[in-house]
Every structure is written in structure tokens, then in C-alpha cells.
PDB file of C-alpha atoms in Angstrom:
ATOM      1  CA  UNK A   1      -0.043  -0.029  -0.055  1.00  0.00           C
ATOM      2  CA  UNK A   2       2.757   2.398   0.707  1.00  0.00           C
ATOM      3  CA  UNK A   3       4.246   1.769  -2.788  1.00  0.00           C
ATOM      4  CA  UNK A   4       0.913   3.108  -4.361  1.00  0.00           C
ATOM      5  CA  UNK A   5       0.618   6.010  -1.841  1.00  0.00           C
ATOM      6  CA  UNK A   6       4.112   6.888  -2.918  1.00  0.00           C
ATOM      7  CA  UNK A   7       3.391   6.539  -6.747  1.00  0.00           C
ATOM      8  CA  UNK A   8       0.162   8.609  -6.382  1.00  0.00           C
ATOM      9  CA  UNK A   9       1.837  11.485  -4.384  1.00  0.00           C
ATOM     10  CA  UNK A  10       4.609  11.350  -7.284  1.00  0.00           C
ATOM     11  CA  UNK A  11       2.118  11.432 -10.135  1.00  0.00           C
ATOM     12  CA  UNK A  12       0.075  14.273  -8.520  1.00  0.00           C
ATOM     13  CA  UNK A  13       2.627  16.583  -6.970  1.00  0.00           C
ATOM     14  CA  UNK A  14       6.215  15.781  -7.707  1.00  0.00           C
ATOM     15  CA  UNK A  15       6.085  14.473 -11.425  1.00  0.00           C
ATOM     16  CA  UNK A  16       2.718  16.341 -12.603  1.00  0.00           C
ATOM     17  CA  UNK A  17       2.010  15.431 -15.945  1.00  0.00           C
ATOM     18  CA  UNK A  18       1.078  18.703 -16.767  1.00  0.00           C
ATOM     19  CA  UNK A  19       3.174  21.164 -14.818  1.00  0.00           C
ATOM     20  CA  UNK A  20       6.465  19.425 -14.847  1.00  0.00           C
ATOM     21  CA  UNK A  21       6.527  17.174 -17.832  1.00  0.00           C
ATOM     22  CA  UNK A  22       4.669  19.692 -19.930  1.00  0.00           C
ATOM     23  CA  UNK A  23       2.235  17.395 -21.582  1.00  0.00           C
ATOM     24  CA  UNK A  24      -1.272  18.726 -22.218  1.00  0.00           C
ATOM     25  CA  UNK A  25      -0.915  22.295 -22.348  1.00  0.00           C
ATOM     26  CA  UNK A  26      -3.317  22.893 -25.080  1.00  0.00           C
ATOM     27  CA  UNK A  27      -6.684  22.000 -23.104  1.00  0.00           C
ATOM     28  CA  UNK A  28      -4.821  23.413 -19.959  1.00  0.00           C
ATOM     29  CA  UNK A  29      -4.720  26.887 -21.376  1.00  0.00           C
ATOM     30  CA  UNK A  30      -7.922  26.567 -23.375  1.00  0.00           C
ATOM     31  CA  UNK A  31     -10.385  25.374 -20.859  1.00  0.00           C
ATOM     32  CA  UNK A  32      -9.053  26.855 -17.591  1.00  0.00           C
ATOM     33  CA  UNK A  33     -10.935  30.118 -17.927  1.00  0.00           C
ATOM     34  CA  UNK A  34     -13.714  29.032 -15.996  1.00  0.00           C
ATOM     35  CA  UNK A  35     -14.090  26.827 -13.021  1.00  0.00           C
ATOM     36  CA  UNK A  36     -17.139  24.504 -14.171  1.00  0.00           C
ATOM     37  CA  UNK A  37     -15.493  23.722 -17.677  1.00  0.00           C
ATOM     38  CA  UNK A  38     -12.123  23.172 -16.060  1.00  0.00           C
ATOM     39  CA  UNK A  39     -13.805  20.715 -13.447  1.00  0.00           C
ATOM     40  CA  UNK A  40     -15.971  18.941 -16.357  1.00  0.00           C
ATOM     41  CA  UNK A  41     -12.680  18.592 -18.518  1.00  0.00           C
ATOM     42  CA  UNK A  42     -10.872  17.345 -15.465  1.00  0.00           C
ATOM     43  CA  UNK A  43     -13.294  14.628 -14.699  1.00  0.00           C
ATOM     44  CA  UNK A  44     -13.556  13.749 -18.546  1.00  0.00           C
ATOM     45  CA  UNK A  45      -9.633  13.350 -18.590  1.00  0.00           C
ATOM     46  CA  UNK A  46      -9.701  11.431 -15.222  1.00  0.00           C
ATOM     47  CA  UNK A  47     -12.094   8.960 -16.838  1.00  0.00           C
ATOM     48  CA  UNK A  48     -10.332   8.658 -20.241  1.00  0.00           C
ATOM     49  CA  UNK A  49      -6.996   8.557 -18.963  1.00  0.00           C
ATOM     50  CA  UNK A  50      -7.621   5.748 -16.325  1.00  0.00           C
ATOM     51  CA  UNK A  51      -9.234   3.659 -18.881  1.00  0.00           C
ATOM     52  CA  UNK A  52      -6.707   4.321 -21.618  1.00  0.00           C
ATOM     53  CA  UNK A  53      -3.967   3.359 -19.229  1.00  0.00           C
ATOM     54  CA  UNK A  54      -5.658   0.012 -18.751  1.00  0.00           C
ATOM     55  CA  UNK A  55      -6.667  -0.743 -22.049  1.00  0.00           C
ATOM     56  CA  UNK A  56      -3.304   0.193 -23.699  1.00  0.00           C
ATOM     57  CA  UNK A  57      -1.633  -1.823 -21.179  1.00  0.00           C
ATOM     58  CA  UNK A  58      -3.538  -4.879 -22.262  1.00  0.00           C
ATOM     59  CA  UNK A  59      -3.341  -3.926 -25.875  1.00  0.00           C
ATOM     60  CA  UNK A  60       0.519  -3.874 -25.374  1.00  0.00           C
ATOM     61  CA  UNK A  61       1.045  -6.787 -23.195  1.00  0.00           C
ATOM     62  CA  UNK A  62      -1.473  -9.270 -24.842  1.00  0.00           C
ATOM     63  CA  UNK A  63      -1.648  -8.122 -28.592  1.00  0.00           C
ATOM     64  CA  UNK A  64       1.361  -6.434 -29.653  1.00  0.00           C
ATOM     65  CA  UNK A  65       4.162  -8.005 -27.725  1.00  0.00           C
ATOM     66  CA  UNK A  66       3.177 -11.653 -28.508  1.00  0.00           C
ATOM     67  CA  UNK A  67       2.783 -10.646 -32.355  1.00  0.00           C
ATOM     68  CA  UNK A  68       6.185  -8.865 -32.003  1.00  0.00           C
ATOM     69  CA  UNK A  69       4.464  -5.737 -33.117  1.00  0.00           C
ATOM     70  CA  UNK A  70       5.870  -3.426 -30.539  1.00  0.00           C
ATOM     71  CA  UNK A  71       6.632  -0.852 -32.964  1.00  0.00           C
ATOM     72  CA  UNK A  72       3.014  -0.114 -33.796  1.00  0.00           C
ATOM     73  CA  UNK A  73       2.296   0.787 -29.913  1.00  0.00           C
ATOM     74  CA  UNK A  74       1.887   4.527 -30.794  1.00  0.00           C
ATOM     75  CA  UNK A  75      -0.638   3.889 -33.525  1.00  0.00           C
ATOM     76  CA  UNK A  76      -2.376   1.318 -31.352  1.00  0.00           C
ATOM     77  CA  UNK A  77      -2.505   3.604 -28.271  1.00  0.00           C
ATOM     78  CA  UNK A  78      -3.981   6.633 -30.389  1.00  0.00           C
ATOM     79  CA  UNK A  79      -6.937   4.365 -31.840  1.00  0.00           C
ATOM     80  CA  UNK A  80      -7.747   3.396 -28.229  1.00  0.00           C
ATOM     81  CA  UNK A  81      -7.667   6.946 -26.937  1.00  0.00           C
ATOM     82  CA  UNK A  82      -9.697   8.143 -29.780  1.00  0.00           C
ATOM     83  CA  UNK A  83     -12.183   5.539 -29.323  1.00  0.00           C
ATOM     84  CA  UNK A  84     -12.615   6.359 -25.661  1.00  0.00           C
ATOM     85  CA  UNK A  85     -12.817   9.855 -26.313  1.00  0.00           C
ATOM     86  CA  UNK A  86     -15.787   9.345 -28.882  1.00  0.00           C
ATOM     87  CA  UNK A  87     -17.472   7.304 -26.094  1.00  0.00           C
ATOM     88  CA  UNK A  88     -17.065  10.103 -23.417  1.00  0.00           C
ATOM     89  CA  UNK A  89     -18.072  12.726 -25.900  1.00  0.00           C
ATOM     90  CA  UNK A  90     -21.421  11.097 -26.448  1.00  0.00           C
ATOM     91  CA  UNK A  91     -22.118  10.477 -22.850  1.00  0.00           C
ATOM     92  CA  UNK A  92     -21.234  14.021 -21.885  1.00  0.00           C
ATOM     93  CA  UNK A  93     -23.584  15.299 -24.869  1.00  0.00           C
ATOM     94  CA  UNK A  94     -26.337  13.246 -23.561  1.00  0.00           C
ATOM     95  CA  UNK A  95     -26.100  13.581 -19.761  1.00  0.00           C
ATOM     96  CA  UNK A  96     -24.735  17.354 -19.703  1.00  0.00           C
ATOM     97  CA  UNK A  97     -25.465  19.325 -22.599  1.00  0.00           C
ATOM     98  CA  UNK A  98     -24.263  22.456 -20.995  1.00  0.00           C
ATOM     99  CA  UNK A  99     -21.022  21.146 -20.292  1.00  0.00           C
ATOM    100  CA  UNK A 100     -20.783  19.699 -23.696  1.00  0.00           C
ATOM    101  CA  UNK A 101     -21.390  23.221 -25.091  1.00  0.00           C
ATOM    102  CA  UNK A 102     -19.101  24.838 -22.597  1.00  0.00           C
ATOM    103  CA  UNK A 103     -16.102  22.373 -23.557  1.00  0.00           C
ATOM    104  CA  UNK A 104     -16.575  22.808 -27.068  1.00  0.00           C
ATOM    105  CA  UNK A 105     -13.727  21.974 -29.292  1.00  0.00           C
ATOM    106  CA  UNK A 106     -11.417  21.093 -26.145  1.00  0.00           C
ATOM    107  CA  UNK A 107     -13.549  17.730 -25.453  1.00  0.00           C
ATOM    108  CA  UNK A 108     -12.393  16.120 -28.847  1.00  0.00           C
ATOM    109  CA  UNK A 109      -8.931  17.725 -28.208  1.00  0.00           C
ATOM    110  CA  UNK A 110      -8.636  14.984 -25.388  1.00  0.00           C
ATOM    111  CA  UNK A 111      -8.115  12.505 -28.397  1.00  0.00           C
ATOM    112  CA  UNK A 112      -4.709  14.154 -29.336  1.00  0.00           C
ATOM    113  CA  UNK A 113      -3.859  15.189 -25.762  1.00  0.00           C
ATOM    114  CA  UNK A 114      -0.348  14.088 -25.253  1.00  0.00           C
ATOM    115  CA  UNK A 115      -0.793  13.827 -21.497  1.00  0.00           C
ATOM    116  CA  UNK A 116      -3.099  10.780 -22.121  1.00  0.00           C
ATOM    117  CA  UNK A 117      -0.995   9.268 -24.757  1.00  0.00           C
ATOM    118  CA  UNK A 118       2.397  10.018 -22.746  1.00  0.00           C
ATOM    119  CA  UNK A 119       0.858   8.376 -19.636  1.00  0.00           C
ATOM    120  CA  UNK A 120       0.070   5.171 -21.764  1.00  0.00           C
ATOM    121  CA  UNK A 121       3.856   5.231 -23.009  1.00  0.00           C
ATOM    122  CA  UNK A 122       4.963   5.865 -19.596  1.00  0.00           C
ATOM    123  CA  UNK A 123       3.330   2.712 -18.226  1.00  0.00           C
ATOM    124  CA  UNK A 124       4.769   0.444 -21.012  1.00  0.00           C
ATOM    125  CA  UNK A 125       8.184   2.090 -20.557  1.00  0.00           C
ATOM    126  CA  UNK A 126       8.394   1.678 -16.876  1.00  0.00           C
ATOM    127  CA  UNK A 127       7.334  -1.991 -17.188  1.00  0.00           C
ATOM    128  CA  UNK A 128       4.462  -1.394 -14.932  1.00  0.00           C
ATOM    129  CA  UNK A 129       2.223  -4.311 -13.997  1.00  0.00           C
ATOM    130  CA  UNK A 130      -1.750  -3.626 -14.813  1.00  0.00           C
ATOM    131  CA  UNK A 131      -2.635  -2.609 -11.172  1.00  0.00           C
ATOM    132  CA  UNK A 132       0.291  -0.137 -11.219  1.00  0.00           C
ATOM    133  CA  UNK A 133      -0.340   1.215 -14.488  1.00  0.00           C
ATOM    134  CA  UNK A 134      -4.113   1.648 -13.798  1.00  0.00           C
ATOM    135  CA  UNK A 135      -2.908   3.437 -10.417  1.00  0.00           C
ATOM    136  CA  UNK A 136      -0.360   5.558 -11.867  1.00  0.00           C
ATOM    137  CA  UNK A 137      -2.935   6.764 -14.982  1.00  0.00           C
ATOM    138  CA  UNK A 138      -5.453   7.602 -12.215  1.00  0.00           C
ATOM    139  CA  UNK A 139      -3.133   9.493 -10.359  1.00  0.00           C
ATOM    140  CA  UNK A 140      -1.581  11.382 -13.417  1.00  0.00           C
ATOM    141  CA  UNK A 141      -5.236  12.223 -14.481  1.00  0.00           C
ATOM    142  CA  UNK A 142      -5.892  13.649 -10.737  1.00  0.00           C
ATOM    143  CA  UNK A 143      -2.732  15.564 -11.063  1.00  0.00           C
ATOM    144  CA  UNK A 144      -3.900  17.042 -14.404  1.00  0.00           C
ATOM    145  CA  UNK A 145      -7.344  17.814 -13.179  1.00  0.00           C
ATOM    146  CA  UNK A 146      -5.707  19.270  -9.836  1.00  0.00           C
ATOM    147  CA  UNK A 147      -3.450  21.787 -12.174  1.00  0.00           C
ATOM    148  CA  UNK A 148      -6.333  22.539 -14.295  1.00  0.00           C
ATOM    149  CA  UNK A 149      -8.903  23.591 -11.368  1.00  0.00           C
ATOM    150  CA  UNK A 150      -5.871  25.564  -9.689  1.00  0.00           C
ATOM    151  CA  UNK A 151      -5.252  27.513 -12.969  1.00  0.00           C
ATOM    152  CA  UNK A 152      -9.070  27.940 -13.427  1.00  0.00           C
ATOM    153  CA  UNK A 153      -9.319  29.499  -9.899  1.00  0.00           C
ATOM    154  CA  UNK A 154      -6.511  31.789 -10.499  1.00  0.00           C
ATOM    155  CA  UNK A 155      -7.819  32.951 -13.955  1.00  0.00           C
ATOM    156  CA  UNK A 156     -11.278  33.632 -12.724  1.00  0.00           C
ATOM    157  CA  UNK A 157      -9.750  36.071 -10.217  1.00  0.00           C
ATOM    158  CA  UNK A 158      -7.979  37.747 -12.924  1.00  0.00           C
ATOM    159  CA  UNK A 159     -11.261  39.052 -14.253  1.00  0.00           C
ATOM    160  CA  UNK A 160     -11.592  40.885 -10.792  1.00  0.00           C
ATOM    161  CA  UNK A 161      -8.142  42.660 -10.934  1.00  0.00           C
ATOM    162  CA  UNK A 162      -6.446  45.275 -13.230  1.00  0.00           C
ATOM    163  CA  UNK A 163      -3.764  43.405 -15.349  1.00  0.00           C
ATOM    164  CA  UNK A 164      -1.149  45.252 -17.492  1.00  0.00           C
ATOM    165  CA  UNK A 165      -1.950  45.536 -21.174  1.00  0.00           C
ATOM    166  CA  UNK A 166       1.169  43.264 -22.220  1.00  0.00           C
ATOM    167  CA  UNK A 167       0.006  40.404 -19.828  1.00  0.00           C
ATOM    168  CA  UNK A 168      -3.643  40.095 -20.923  1.00  0.00           C
ATOM    169  CA  UNK A 169      -5.058  37.038 -22.400  1.00  0.00           C
ATOM    170  CA  UNK A 170      -2.608  34.196 -23.156  1.00  0.00           C
ATOM    171  CA  UNK A 171       0.634  35.904 -21.853  1.00  0.00           C
ATOM    172  CA  UNK A 172      -0.951  36.022 -18.093  1.00  0.00           C
ATOM    173  CA  UNK A 173      -2.014  32.266 -18.415  1.00  0.00           C
ATOM    174  CA  UNK A 174       1.609  31.372 -19.360  1.00  0.00           C
ATOM    175  CA  UNK A 175       3.181  33.067 -16.531  1.00  0.00           C
ATOM    176  CA  UNK A 176       0.562  31.741 -14.223  1.00  0.00           C
ATOM    177  CA  UNK A 177       1.397  28.326 -15.602  1.00  0.00           C
ATOM    178  CA  UNK A 178       5.026  28.885 -15.196  1.00  0.00           C
ATOM    179  CA  UNK A 179       4.613  30.096 -11.426  1.00  0.00           C
ATOM    180  CA  UNK A 180       2.184  27.075 -10.722  1.00  0.00           C
ATOM    181  CA  UNK A 181       4.756  24.711 -12.089  1.00  0.00           C
ATOM    182  CA  UNK A 182       7.385  26.425 -10.209  1.00  0.00           C
ATOM    183  CA  UNK A 183       5.322  25.911  -6.971  1.00  0.00           C
ATOM    184  CA  UNK A 184       4.940  22.203  -7.827  1.00  0.00           C
ATOM    185  CA  UNK A 185       8.615  21.768  -8.209  1.00  0.00           C
ATOM    186  CA  UNK A 186       8.991  22.394  -4.829  1.00  0.00           C
ATOM    187  CA  UNK A 187       7.490  19.064  -3.914  1.00  0.00           C
ATOM    188  CA  UNK A 188      10.782  17.209  -5.714  1.00  0.00           C
ATOM    189  CA  UNK A 189      12.132  16.424  -2.333  1.00  0.00           C
ATOM    190  CA  UNK A 190       9.022  14.725  -1.112  1.00  0.00           C
ATOM    191  CA  UNK A 191       9.719  11.500  -3.280  1.00  0.00           C
TER     192      UNK A 191
END
């Protein structure tokens, strides 16, 4: 149990997939303007990344390796992720139409979100077993969601303050992301 706790702290805080590995910045900057869309995107990424981590591990271990097709892992992983995102998109469209409208183009972008693909590849490269891969995928997705929600909270506050003209829009988002990443790097001695 201690190993999984250490892995979780590491994936969420120390090696945050978004802030310290810099994977998945497109939806991070695009969806983090409002808390409700950031929360919805965070939950969608948690669902997709966890399932993608599990399914891609199974595809790699039981399909690609026995057939000596390891070189096709990127293509296979992208197909799995795209299928999962289509499923999530249909569910959100039926279950929560306002959230579907608010997420807009960023929901299909989970398909090409390099954080999801990155976690699937890390699972294989680190030679995690299935349970560890699922746990790492879930913890990485929680780290992604945490960073997204933190950023959304800060960006909502920006609407209430005067920001210099040179820093308005994307510039303040990038500066803020850099400062959050710097703060998260302070957890490096933890694990």
C-alpha cells in the first residue's frame, strides 16, 4: 500500500504530467478560464486517462508483444484513446449538454492530448504491472485535473483585477502556469 501512496503523491505533485512534464498544455490553457468547464474537463480526462492506461497496457502486453508488433504501439494507443474520447463525448452530450457546449472543441482534443498518450507510453516504458499502470494513470489524471482547477481558480480571479495590457490573455496564462509549475517543483524532495 505504501508503494501506491508514494506513486500517487509522485504522479500528482512531484512529477505532475502537466506542470513538470509539460504534456497536455493545449486544453490546460484553453479550458482553464472558468471553474465549471475546468472541472468537467478534469473529470473527463480522469475517466479517459484511467481507462486508456488500462486498455493500452492490455493491448500492448497481450496483443502487440506476442505478435512482435511493439513498434505499432503509438498507433494502437492513439486508436484506443480516440475510441474512448468518442465514447466520453457521446455520454457528456447526452448527460450534460451545457457542459458539452462549454467544453466545445476541447473535448475532442482529448484524443490528441499528449498527456493521455504520454501516460500510456510511460506505463509501458516503466514496465508497470496492470494494477500499477491503472493506479499511475488515475493519479496522473488527478494531477492533471488538480492543475487545471488551480489554474481556473486563478484565472477567474484575474477578471476582478487590473492586469497590465502586455500580460492580458494568453500571456498571463503562461506566466501563471510557469509560477504554478515552479511551486509544484518545490515538492521534488518529497519523493
